[in-house]
Amino acid sequence: AAEDIGGGDAVLAIPRSLWMTVDTALASPIGAHCGDEAGWIAVALQLLHERSIGEKSRWAAYVNALPAQLDAPLFWSADEVAELTGTQLLDAAAGYDSYVRGTWARLKESAFDADPNVFPSDAFDEASFLWAFGILRSRCQAPMDQGADIALVPGLDMANHSGLSSQTWTLNNGGVAAVFGGGGGGGSMLLRTEKGAKGLVAAGTEVFMNYGQRKIDNQLALDYGFTDAFASRPGYVLGPIAVPESDPNCFDKMDVLEVAGLKEAPSFVLRAFEDPEPELRVFMRLLNLKGEDSFLLEAIFRQEAWGLVSEPVSRLNEQEACGTMINGCEEALRGYATRVEDDRRVAEDPGVGHRLRLAARVRMGEKQALEDALGFFSGVEARLDSMEYYQERRLRSLNLLDKDGNSTYDPFQDTMA
């Protein structure tokens, strides 16, 4: 900051006219070839085009400031990637690699080879296309990071991440707010400090933003090639998990998920040092609902089914719900090639390269989240005999059970009545 900034003030505003968007891509020389492509492909191709024409580009200063080398696992060597064995990060990075290389191969055949004047081979080779994808993943921030809205916002994307900050991009779609924010016509993207004393920034200090307040370490590592040393968020993403089609109650369970506002195949985040989110326990009960408990899936209960399974249904169902999680965590932990002690030693060794330390931190974080979840569900399993299940709750609500769980039904009284 060149001067003191007050809490809630706009630090920087970038007008829409300076962004690189799907619309600017379509209006550029490469536009005729990307009208039917996904938004990220259009912007990636424009980025490569602007880089290829050098100082002739109106974005030349911005493109020249972009890093030539990226630290995300997509750009690691085979030996470095091997350090991620067993991790979710490896699976995600491999998915990126396969998808982006496959997309490049398709574009090469359909567009690049057909029009080499627009797509010179030295500017649109596979390595360059991977670089453009990496730039988009590391510099496009919400709400301009998905679908047709994806955009590179020069200047604003230079703000570094801090997990201790809650500052994010704010979109002003024109009007008074954009004008006073410095946006001008067409709206702008702002980086605004937090309100109150927490948002004060002294002159000479760096202004940070948060790249994702709920992102865990392996998600930050995937797109940005780092984890936050001061606000570590170790975790493990569970899912997406779909109800098996072989389940005789599959469609009923999917209906329950839809009524509850969840996806047909939801995902859940296991966070180290935190209990699993309640929705995960409910989903595991629903996933394992069968036999005599399946009556809760009947149409008459459809609107309230999610609420009914938000508490233990039966001893067998709760045991199987816990067992699903316990077995899954144990299987995932067996997939790691290193021990936690080995990971910690590497992560804390300043003489080891950044990427090896990052891999070690990710391994530790994922394992910690899995071990904590394993401990949680093992603890629940140990308490099965002391839980109250649906039938007991139902009888109690009808005053047919007393506070000690004994039946209040008196057949003699019923006969006399």
JSON list of C-alpha atoms in Angstrom, two decimals, residues 206-352:
[
{"chain": "A", "resi": 206, "resn": "GLU", "atom": "CA", "xyz": [1.24, -5.83, 1.50]},
{"chain": "A", "resi": 207, "resn": "VAL", "atom": "CA", "xyz": [-2.46, -6.18, 0.73]},
{"chain": "A", "resi": 208, "resn": "PHE", "atom": "CA", "xyz": [-3.54, -9.82, 0.65]},
{"chain": "A", "resi": 209, "resn": "MET", "atom": "CA", "xyz": [-6.68, -11.64, -0.43]},
{"chain": "A", "resi": 210, "resn": "ASN", "atom": "CA", "xyz": [-8.04, -15.11, 0.22]},
{"chain": "A", "resi": 211, "resn": "TYR", "atom": "CA", "xyz": [-8.07, -17.52, -2.72]},
{"chain": "A", "resi": 212, "resn": "GLY", "atom": "CA", "xyz": [-10.78, -19.64, -1.10]},
{"chain": "A", "resi": 213, "resn": "GLN", "atom": "CA", "xyz": [-11.79, -19.49, 2.55]},
{"chain": "A", "resi": 214, "resn": "ARG", "atom": "CA", "xyz": [-13.00, -23.09, 2.59]},
{"chain": "A", "resi": 215, "resn": "LYS", "atom": "CA", "xyz": [-10.29, -24.57, 0.36]},
{"chain": "A", "resi": 216, "resn": "ILE", "atom": "CA", "xyz": [-8.10, -27.21, 1.97]},
{"chain": "A", "resi": 217, "resn": "ASP", "atom": "CA", "xyz": [-4.37, -27.61, 1.48]},
{"chain": "A", "resi": 218, "resn": "ASN", "atom": "CA", "xyz": [-4.46, -30.11, -1.37]},
{"chain": "A", "resi": 219, "resn": "GLN", "atom": "CA", "xyz": [-6.89, -27.88, -3.31]},
{"chain": "A", "resi": 220, "resn": "LEU", "atom": "CA", "xyz": [-4.56, -24.88, -2.96]},
{"chain": "A", "resi": 221, "resn": "ALA", "atom": "CA", "xyz": [-1.61, -27.06, -3.94]},
{"chain": "A", "resi": 222, "resn": "LEU", "atom": "CA", "xyz": [-3.42, -28.33, -7.06]},
{"chain": "A", "resi": 223, "resn": "ASP", "atom": "CA", "xyz": [-4.03, -24.91, -8.61]},
{"chain": "A", "resi": 224, "resn": "TYR", "atom": "CA", "xyz": [-1.39, -22.69, -7.02]},
{"chain": "A", "resi": 225, "resn": "GLY", "atom": "CA", "xyz": [1.48, -24.97, -6.06]},
{"chain": "A", "resi": 226, "resn": "PHE", "atom": "CA", "xyz": [1.56, -23.97, -2.39]},
{"chain": "A", "resi": 227, "resn": "THR", "atom": "CA", "xyz": [-0.13, -24.43, 0.96]},
{"chain": "A", "resi": 228, "resn": "ASP", "atom": "CA", "xyz": [-0.57, -21.65, 3.49]},
{"chain": "A", "resi": 229, "resn": "ALA", "atom": "CA", "xyz": [2.20, -21.93, 6.07]},
{"chain": "A", "resi": 230, "resn": "PHE", "atom": "CA", "xyz": [0.43, -19.58, 8.51]},
{"chain": "A", "resi": 231, "resn": "ALA", "atom": "CA", "xyz": [-3.11, -20.91, 8.15]},
{"chain": "A", "resi": 232, "resn": "SER", "atom": "CA", "xyz": [-2.79, -24.56, 7.20]},
{"chain": "A", "resi": 233, "resn": "ARG", "atom": "CA", "xyz": [-6.04, -26.34, 6.31]},
{"chain": "A", "resi": 234, "resn": "PRO", "atom": "CA", "xyz": [-5.26, -30.06, 6.09]},
{"chain": "A", "resi": 235, "resn": "GLY", "atom": "CA", "xyz": [-8.12, -32.07, 4.66]},
{"chain": "A", "resi": 236, "resn": "TYR", "atom": "CA", "xyz": [-9.42, -34.73, 2.32]},
{"chain": "A", "resi": 237, "resn": "VAL", "atom": "CA", "xyz": [-12.30, -34.50, -0.17]},
{"chain": "A", "resi": 238, "resn": "LEU", "atom": "CA", "xyz": [-14.68, -37.45, 0.03]},
{"chain": "A", "resi": 239, "resn": "GLY", "atom": "CA", "xyz": [-16.61, -37.93, -3.17]},
{"chain": "A", "resi": 240, "resn": "PRO", "atom": "CA", "xyz": [-18.49, -37.36, -5.27]},
{"chain": "A", "resi": 241, "resn": "ILE", "atom": "CA", "xyz": [-20.36, -40.36, -3.84]},
{"chain": "A", "resi": 242, "resn": "ALA", "atom": "CA", "xyz": [-23.30, -41.74, -5.80]},
{"chain": "A", "resi": 243, "resn": "VAL", "atom": "CA", "xyz": [-25.92, -44.19, -4.61]},
{"chain": "A", "resi": 244, "resn": "PRO", "atom": "CA", "xyz": [-25.05, -47.45, -6.43]},
{"chain": "A", "resi": 245, "resn": "GLU", "atom": "CA", "xyz": [-27.43, -48.28, -9.28]},
{"chain": "A", "resi": 246, "resn": "SER", "atom": "CA", "xyz": [-27.52, -51.83, -7.92]},
{"chain": "A", "resi": 247, "resn": "ASP", "atom": "CA", "xyz": [-29.24, -50.53, -4.76]},
{"chain": "A", "resi": 248, "resn": "PRO", "atom": "CA", "xyz": [-32.93, -51.54, -5.05]},
{"chain": "A", "resi": 249, "resn": "ASN", "atom": "CA", "xyz": [-33.85, -48.22, -3.43]},
{"chain": "A", "resi": 250, "resn": "CYS", "atom": "CA", "xyz": [-31.50, -46.15, -5.62]},
{"chain": "A", "resi": 251, "resn": "PHE", "atom": "CA", "xyz": [-34.12, -43.87, -7.18]},
{"chain": "A", "resi": 252, "resn": "ASP", "atom": "CA", "xyz": [-35.93, -43.30, -3.87]},
{"chain": "A", "resi": 253, "resn": "LYS", "atom": "CA", "xyz": [-32.65, -42.30, -2.24]},
{"chain": "A", "resi": 254, "resn": "MET", "atom": "CA", "xyz": [-31.83, -39.92, -5.08]},
{"chain": "A", "resi": 255, "resn": "ASP", "atom": "CA", "xyz": [-35.28, -38.35, -4.63]},
{"chain": "A", "resi": 256, "resn": "VAL", "atom": "CA", "xyz": [-34.52, -37.83, -0.93]},
{"chain": "A", "resi": 257, "resn": "LEU", "atom": "CA", "xyz": [-31.23, -36.14, -1.83]},
{"chain": "A", "resi": 258, "resn": "GLU", "atom": "CA", "xyz": [-33.02, -33.86, -4.30]},
{"chain": "A", "resi": 259, "resn": "VAL", "atom": "CA", "xyz": [-35.65, -32.87, -1.75]},
{"chain": "A", "resi": 260, "resn": "ALA", "atom": "CA", "xyz": [-32.85, -32.14, 0.73]},
{"chain": "A", "resi": 261, "resn": "GLY", "atom": "CA", "xyz": [-31.17, -29.86, -1.81]},
{"chain": "A", "resi": 262, "resn": "LEU", "atom": "CA", "xyz": [-28.13, -32.09, -2.36]},
{"chain": "A", "resi": 263, "resn": "LYS", "atom": "CA", "xyz": [-26.62, -33.35, -5.59]},
{"chain": "A", "resi": 264, "resn": "GLU", "atom": "CA", "xyz": [-27.24, -36.93, -6.70]},
{"chain": "A", "resi": 265, "resn": "ALA", "atom": "CA", "xyz": [-23.55, -37.58, -6.00]},
{"chain": "A", "resi": 266, "resn": "PRO", "atom": "CA", "xyz": [-22.53, -35.16, -3.24]},
{"chain": "A", "resi": 267, "resn": "SER", "atom": "CA", "xyz": [-19.01, -34.51, -1.98]},
{"chain": "A", "resi": 268, "resn": "PHE", "atom": "CA", "xyz": [-17.91, -33.87, 1.58]},
{"chain": "A", "resi": 269, "resn": "VAL", "atom": "CA", "xyz": [-14.72, -32.43, 2.99]},
{"chain": "A", "resi": 270, "resn": "LEU", "atom": "CA", "xyz": [-12.97, -34.16, 5.87]},
{"chain": "A", "resi": 271, "resn": "ARG", "atom": "CA", "xyz": [-11.03, -31.51, 7.80]},
{"chain": "A", "resi": 272, "resn": "ALA", "atom": "CA", "xyz": [-8.24, -32.39, 10.19]},
{"chain": "A", "resi": 273, "resn": "PHE", "atom": "CA", "xyz": [-8.90, -31.52, 13.84]},
{"chain": "A", "resi": 274, "resn": "GLU", "atom": "CA", "xyz": [-12.64, -31.08, 13.15]},
{"chain": "A", "resi": 275, "resn": "ASP", "atom": "CA", "xyz": [-15.58, -33.46, 13.43]},
{"chain": "A", "resi": 276, "resn": "PRO", "atom": "CA", "xyz": [-17.01, -34.53, 10.07]},
{"chain": "A", "resi": 277, "resn": "GLU", "atom": "CA", "xyz": [-19.84, -32.31, 8.86]},
{"chain": "A", "resi": 278, "resn": "PRO", "atom": "CA", "xyz": [-23.27, -33.56, 10.07]},
{"chain": "A", "resi": 279, "resn": "GLU", "atom": "CA", "xyz": [-24.52, -33.98, 6.50]},
{"chain": "A", "resi": 280, "resn": "LEU", "atom": "CA", "xyz": [-21.91, -36.71, 5.94]},
{"chain": "A", "resi": 281, "resn": "ARG", "atom": "CA", "xyz": [-23.33, -38.82, 8.79]},
{"chain": "A", "resi": 282, "resn": "VAL", "atom": "CA", "xyz": [-26.85, -38.34, 7.45]},
{"chain": "A", "resi": 283, "resn": "PHE", "atom": "CA", "xyz": [-25.76, -39.29, 3.94]},
{"chain": "A", "resi": 284, "resn": "MET", "atom": "CA", "xyz": [-24.03, -42.43, 5.21]},
{"chain": "A", "resi": 285, "resn": "ARG", "atom": "CA", "xyz": [-27.23, -43.50, 6.98]},
{"chain": "A", "resi": 286, "resn": "LEU", "atom": "CA", "xyz": [-29.22, -42.90, 3.80]},
{"chain": "A", "resi": 287, "resn": "LEU", "atom": "CA", "xyz": [-26.64, -44.76, 1.71]},
{"chain": "A", "resi": 288, "resn": "ASN", "atom": "CA", "xyz": [-26.89, -47.81, 4.00]},
{"chain": "A", "resi": 289, "resn": "LEU", "atom": "CA", "xyz": [-30.66, -47.72, 4.48]},
{"chain": "A", "resi": 290, "resn": "LYS", "atom": "CA", "xyz": [-32.14, -51.12, 3.60]},
{"chain": "A", "resi": 291, "resn": "GLY", "atom": "CA", "xyz": [-34.33, -53.98, 4.78]},
{"chain": "A", "resi": 292, "resn": "GLU", "atom": "CA", "xyz": [-36.78, -53.11, 7.54]},
{"chain": "A", "resi": 293, "resn": "ASP", "atom": "CA", "xyz": [-35.51, -49.53, 7.64]},
{"chain": "A", "resi": 294, "resn": "SER", "atom": "CA", "xyz": [-36.48, -48.92, 4.02]},
{"chain": "A", "resi": 295, "resn": "PHE", "atom": "CA", "xyz": [-40.01, -47.91, 5.00]},
{"chain": "A", "resi": 296, "resn": "LEU", "atom": "CA", "xyz": [-38.59, -44.44, 5.62]},
{"chain": "A", "resi": 297, "resn": "LEU", "atom": "CA", "xyz": [-38.11, -44.16, 1.85]},
{"chain": "A", "resi": 298, "resn": "GLU", "atom": "CA", "xyz": [-41.81, -44.58, 1.11]},
{"chain": "A", "resi": 299, "resn": "ALA", "atom": "CA", "xyz": [-43.47, -41.69, -0.69]},
{"chain": "A", "resi": 300, "resn": "ILE", "atom": "CA", "xyz": [-45.44, -40.67, 2.40]},
{"chain": "A", "resi": 301, "resn": "PHE", "atom": "CA", "xyz": [-42.15, -39.84, 4.17]},
{"chain": "A", "resi": 302, "resn": "ARG", "atom": "CA", "xyz": [-40.42, -38.26, 1.14]},
{"chain": "A", "resi": 303, "resn": "GLN", "atom": "CA", "xyz": [-40.52, -34.65, 2.31]},
{"chain": "A", "resi": 304, "resn": "GLU", "atom": "CA", "xyz": [-39.27, -35.48, 5.79]},
{"chain": "A", "resi": 305, "resn": "ALA", "atom": "CA", "xyz": [-37.03, -38.48, 5.05]},
{"chain": "A", "resi": 306, "resn": "TRP", "atom": "CA", "xyz": [-33.75, -36.51, 5.27]},
{"chain": "A", "resi": 307, "resn": "GLY", "atom": "CA", "xyz": [-34.79, -35.18, 8.65]},
{"chain": "A", "resi": 308, "resn": "LEU", "atom": "CA", "xyz": [-35.78, -38.63, 9.86]},
{"chain": "A", "resi": 309, "resn": "VAL", "atom": "CA", "xyz": [-32.35, -40.07, 9.04]},
{"chain": "A", "resi": 310, "resn": "SER", "atom": "CA", "xyz": [-30.58, -37.08, 10.56]},
{"chain": "A", "resi": 311, "resn": "GLU", "atom": "CA", "xyz": [-30.70, -39.09, 13.78]},
{"chain": "A", "resi": 312, "resn": "PRO", "atom": "CA", "xyz": [-29.79, -42.77, 14.22]},
{"chain": "A", "resi": 313, "resn": "VAL", "atom": "CA", "xyz": [-32.28, -45.02, 12.42]},
{"chain": "A", "resi": 314, "resn": "SER", "atom": "CA", "xyz": [-31.45, -48.47, 13.78]},
{"chain": "A", "resi": 315, "resn": "ARG", "atom": "CA", "xyz": [-28.48, -50.17, 15.35]},
{"chain": "A", "resi": 316, "resn": "LEU", "atom": "CA", "xyz": [-27.70, -52.08, 12.15]},
{"chain": "A", "resi": 317, "resn": "ASN", "atom": "CA", "xyz": [-27.98, -49.00, 9.96]},
{"chain": "A", "resi": 318, "resn": "GLU", "atom": "CA", "xyz": [-25.75, -46.92, 12.23]},
{"chain": "A", "resi": 319, "resn": "GLN", "atom": "CA", "xyz": [-23.22, -49.74, 12.43]},
{"chain": "A", "resi": 320, "resn": "GLU", "atom": "CA", "xyz": [-23.07, -50.08, 8.65]},
{"chain": "A", "resi": 321, "resn": "ALA", "atom": "CA", "xyz": [-22.88, -46.30, 8.17]},
{"chain": "A", "resi": 322, "resn": "CYS", "atom": "CA", "xyz": [-19.89, -46.20, 10.51]},
{"chain": "A", "resi": 323, "resn": "GLY", "atom": "CA", "xyz": [-18.39, -49.28, 8.87]},
{"chain": "A", "resi": 324, "resn": "THR", "atom": "CA", "xyz": [-18.56, -47.68, 5.43]},
{"chain": "A", "resi": 325, "resn": "MET", "atom": "CA", "xyz": [-16.55, -44.71, 6.68]},
{"chain": "A", "resi": 326, "resn": "ILE", "atom": "CA", "xyz": [-14.11, -46.76, 8.76]},
{"chain": "A", "resi": 327, "resn": "ASN", "atom": "CA", "xyz": [-13.34, -49.15, 5.89]},
{"chain": "A", "resi": 328, "resn": "GLY", "atom": "CA", "xyz": [-13.01, -46.30, 3.43]},
{"chain": "A", "resi": 329, "resn": "CYS", "atom": "CA", "xyz": [-10.59, -44.35, 5.63]},
{"chain": "A", "resi": 330, "resn": "GLU", "atom": "CA", "xyz": [-8.48, -47.43, 6.33]},
{"chain": "A", "resi": 331, "resn": "GLU", "atom": "CA", "xyz": [-8.29, -48.28, 2.63]},
{"chain": "A", "resi": 332, "resn": "ALA", "atom": "CA", "xyz": [-7.25, -44.72, 1.72]},
{"chain": "A", "resi": 333, "resn": "LEU", "atom": "CA", "xyz": [-4.56, -44.68, 4.41]},
{"chain": "A", "resi": 334, "resn": "ARG", "atom": "CA", "xyz": [-3.09, -47.92, 3.09]},
{"chain": "A", "resi": 335, "resn": "GLY", "atom": "CA", "xyz": [-2.50, -46.21, -0.26]},
{"chain": "A", "resi": 336, "resn": "TYR", "atom": "CA", "xyz": [0.20, -43.84, 1.01]},
{"chain": "A", "resi": 337, "resn": "ALA", "atom": "CA", "xyz": [3.79, -44.92, 0.41]},
{"chain": "A", "resi": 338, "resn": "THR", "atom": "CA", "xyz": [5.29, -43.00, 3.35]},
{"chain": "A", "resi": 339, "resn": "ARG", "atom": "CA", "xyz": [4.90, -42.79, 7.11]},
{"chain": "A", "resi": 340, "resn": "VAL", "atom": "CA", "xyz": [3.81, -39.63, 8.91]},
{"chain": "A", "resi": 341, "resn": "GLU", "atom": "CA", "xyz": [7.22, -39.39, 10.62]},
{"chain": "A", "resi": 342, "resn": "ASP", "atom": "CA", "xyz": [8.92, -39.41, 7.21]},
{"chain": "A", "resi": 343, "resn": "ASP", "atom": "CA", "xyz": [6.55, -36.75, 5.90]},
{"chain": "A", "resi": 344, "resn": "ARG", "atom": "CA", "xyz": [7.15, -34.49, 8.88]},
{"chain": "A", "resi": 345, "resn": "ARG", "atom": "CA", "xyz": [10.90, -34.78, 8.55]},
{"chain": "A", "resi": 346, "resn": "VAL", "atom": "CA", "xyz": [10.80, -33.75, 4.88]},
{"chain": "A", "resi": 347, "resn": "ALA", "atom": "CA", "xyz": [8.26, -30.98, 5.45]},
{"chain": "A", "resi": 348, "resn": "GLU", "atom": "CA", "xyz": [10.43, -29.39, 8.13]},
{"chain": "A", "resi": 349, "resn": "ASP", "atom": "CA", "xyz": [13.75, -29.73, 6.27]},
{"chain": "A", "resi": 350, "resn": "PRO", "atom": "CA", "xyz": [14.77, -26.32, 4.83]},
{"chain": "A", "resi": 351, "resn": "GLY", "atom": "CA", "xyz": [17.37, -28.02, 2.67]},
{"chain": "A", "resi": 352, "resn": "VAL", "atom": "CA", "xyz": [14.73, -29.90, 0.69]}
]
